[in-house]
């Protein structure tokens, strides 16, 4: 029998959409100009970037001049947070400390950046989350002081899919900004949200929002930073004048074209609704069947399905090592993950699951299944057929 090849790791990266690749190809071959060059080759490349920028701006409901292309979402997170700190530092009086509020379940691109800034004297408050993976708005309100410079809360979590109330947070910050001379800026990492949720920056009330092309069926190596007009921001990579002097370096033209095309597909609301409904249905079946068929299984993350992304589920299986489970499923041709791709080689329990109050053992026995627009019912059924047998076998081996 032909070995299965089932991809259930869309939160780690998505396949490149064939039509996106087609749009990129000319810029990898014949249209190779440097966008900074004045001649026709350069102009052609610059126009392609402008077009892509317009498409991203349309998706986010902002001006194209508010869009900065970077090399990854991690870089965009860094540029937003460090770039703001760098800009504000120049405005502060000597000895005046900076303050950032973030959550304990952010992606490492935010958490490690904040930890690094702490070394440089920035005060950082890490908000806890409940067992459902959601922050408490009262905790946030209590933490915001007249000195708070930045709130950075992710839109949706990459390990268990919890959706944070970004719009409410935006309103809370806008309210506190009304009465203060000092402004608190608001950054959200919308990498996992972009395929499913409204990312209109005005609706959300954010000053910074970041995206990654390779999570929306675009190419790897392209990130986006939305920075609201007038928001203080300094470049981290200095050199040429590219990207409004905020990110030097010759642009990844083909990648940016790919990002533009991938995001244009998300602008098609009708087809997006259909994909969302289909994936939600597959997820509901997957969750219900796993919990019924496998004793000692537990769903991690929000209980209310409206508080979670349609495509990410995270389980813990009593008496089973997550890594062993990933490898056993891989042998059956099914690609899943234990946590975020960036930390899964570290073999440390996931900081997200630990923050939600799971024990070390529960966190080590976790499995993330993430679906996408190409997932089929046949693939879900195959997974549901092999998973119980694998778990039974692994439990026998471990004697638990
Ligand atoms: N933020 C979130 C929520 C993510 O899931 C990821 C990727 O796993 C990133 C940031 C980093 O994205 P990139 O690979 O483009 O740096």
PDB file of N, CA, C and O in Angstrom, residues 264-278:
ATOM      1  N   UNK A 264      -3.860  38.654  -1.046  1.00  0.00           N
ATOM      2  CA  UNK A 264      -5.006  39.013  -1.896  1.00  0.00           C
ATOM      3  C   UNK A 264      -6.055  37.898  -1.836  1.00  0.00           C
ATOM      4  O   UNK A 264      -7.252  38.155  -1.892  1.00  0.00           O
ATOM      5  N   UNK A 265      -5.578  36.655  -1.692  1.00  0.00           N
ATOM      6  CA  UNK A 265      -6.531  35.537  -1.605  1.00  0.00           C
ATOM      7  C   UNK A 265      -7.346  35.616  -0.309  1.00  0.00           C
ATOM      8  O   UNK A 265      -8.487  35.182  -0.254  1.00  0.00           O
ATOM      9  N   UNK A 266      -6.737  36.196   0.728  1.00  0.00           N
ATOM     10  CA  UNK A 266      -7.480  36.353   1.993  1.00  0.00           C
ATOM     11  C   UNK A 266      -8.480  37.494   1.900  1.00  0.00           C
ATOM     12  O   UNK A 266      -9.363  37.627   2.744  1.00  0.00           O
ATOM     13  N   UNK A 267      -8.317  38.344   0.893  1.00  0.00           N
ATOM     14  CA  UNK A 267      -9.285  39.439   0.708  1.00  0.00           C
ATOM     15  C   UNK A 267     -10.593  38.941   0.093  1.00  0.00           C
ATOM     16  O   UNK A 267     -11.579  39.668   0.057  1.00  0.00           O
ATOM     17  N   UNK A 268     -10.590  37.690  -0.388  1.00  0.00           N
ATOM     18  CA  UNK A 268     -11.799  37.118  -0.978  1.00  0.00           C
ATOM     19  C   UNK A 268     -12.657  36.522   0.155  1.00  0.00           C
ATOM     20  O   UNK A 268     -12.523  35.356   0.524  1.00  0.00           O
ATOM     21  N   UNK A 269     -13.547  37.358   0.685  1.00  0.00           N
ATOM     22  CA  UNK A 269     -14.292  36.994   1.897  1.00  0.00           C
ATOM     23  C   UNK A 269     -15.145  35.741   1.711  1.00  0.00           C
ATOM     24  O   UNK A 269     -15.237  34.901   2.614  1.00  0.00           O
ATOM     25  N   UNK A 270     -15.753  35.602   0.535  1.00  0.00           N
ATOM     26  CA  UNK A 270     -16.669  34.478   0.325  1.00  0.00           C
ATOM     27  C   UNK A 270     -15.920  33.148   0.381  1.00  0.00           C
ATOM     28  O   UNK A 270     -16.355  32.207   1.077  1.00  0.00           O
ATOM     29  N   UNK A 271     -14.790  33.067  -0.314  1.00  0.00           N
ATOM     30  CA  UNK A 271     -14.078  31.781  -0.327  1.00  0.00           C
ATOM     31  C   UNK A 271     -13.449  31.520   1.045  1.00  0.00           C
ATOM     32  O   UNK A 271     -13.342  30.382   1.496  1.00  0.00           O
ATOM     33  N   UNK A 272     -13.082  32.593   1.729  1.00  0.00           N
ATOM     34  CA  UNK A 272     -12.509  32.448   3.070  1.00  0.00           C
ATOM     35  C   UNK A 272     -13.542  31.856   4.043  1.00  0.00           C
ATOM     36  O   UNK A 272     -13.231  30.992   4.866  1.00  0.00           O
ATOM     37  N   UNK A 273     -14.786  32.337   3.890  1.00  0.00           N
ATOM     38  CA  UNK A 273     -15.863  31.837   4.765  1.00  0.00           C
ATOM     39  C   UNK A 273     -16.054  30.331   4.551  1.00  0.00           C
ATOM     40  O   UNK A 273     -16.225  29.571   5.488  1.00  0.00           O
ATOM     41  N   UNK A 274     -16.011  29.918   3.291  1.00  0.00           N
ATOM     42  CA  UNK A 274     -16.197  28.501   2.970  1.00  0.00           C
ATOM     43  C   UNK A 274     -15.077  27.653   3.570  1.00  0.00           C
ATOM     44  O   UNK A 274     -15.334  26.612   4.178  1.00  0.00           O
ATOM     45  N   UNK A 275     -13.829  28.108   3.402  1.00  0.00           N
ATOM     46  CA  UNK A 275     -12.686  27.360   3.952  1.00  0.00           C
ATOM     47  C   UNK A 275     -12.817  27.265   5.472  1.00  0.00           C
ATOM     48  O   UNK A 275     -12.637  26.203   6.079  1.00  0.00           O
ATOM     49  N   UNK A 276     -13.183  28.398   6.092  1.00  0.00           N
ATOM     50  CA  UNK A 276     -13.290  28.436   7.559  1.00  0.00           C
ATOM     51  C   UNK A 276     -14.344  27.434   8.039  1.00  0.00           C
ATOM     52  O   UNK A 276     -14.101  26.667   8.978  1.00  0.00           O
ATOM     53  N   UNK A 277     -15.489  27.434   7.372  1.00  0.00           N
ATOM     54  CA  UNK A 277     -16.568  26.521   7.778  1.00  0.00           C
ATOM     55  C   UNK A 277     -16.132  25.067   7.636  1.00  0.00           C
ATOM     56  O   UNK A 277     -16.370  24.242   8.519  1.00  0.00           O
ATOM     57  N   UNK A 278     -15.466  24.776   6.529  1.00  0.00           N
ATOM     58  CA  UNK A 278     -15.034  23.404   6.249  1.00  0.00           C
ATOM     59  C   UNK A 278     -14.000  22.940   7.289  1.00  0.00           C
ATOM     60  O   UNK A 278     -14.115  21.858   7.856  1.00  0.00           O
TER      61      UNK A 278
END
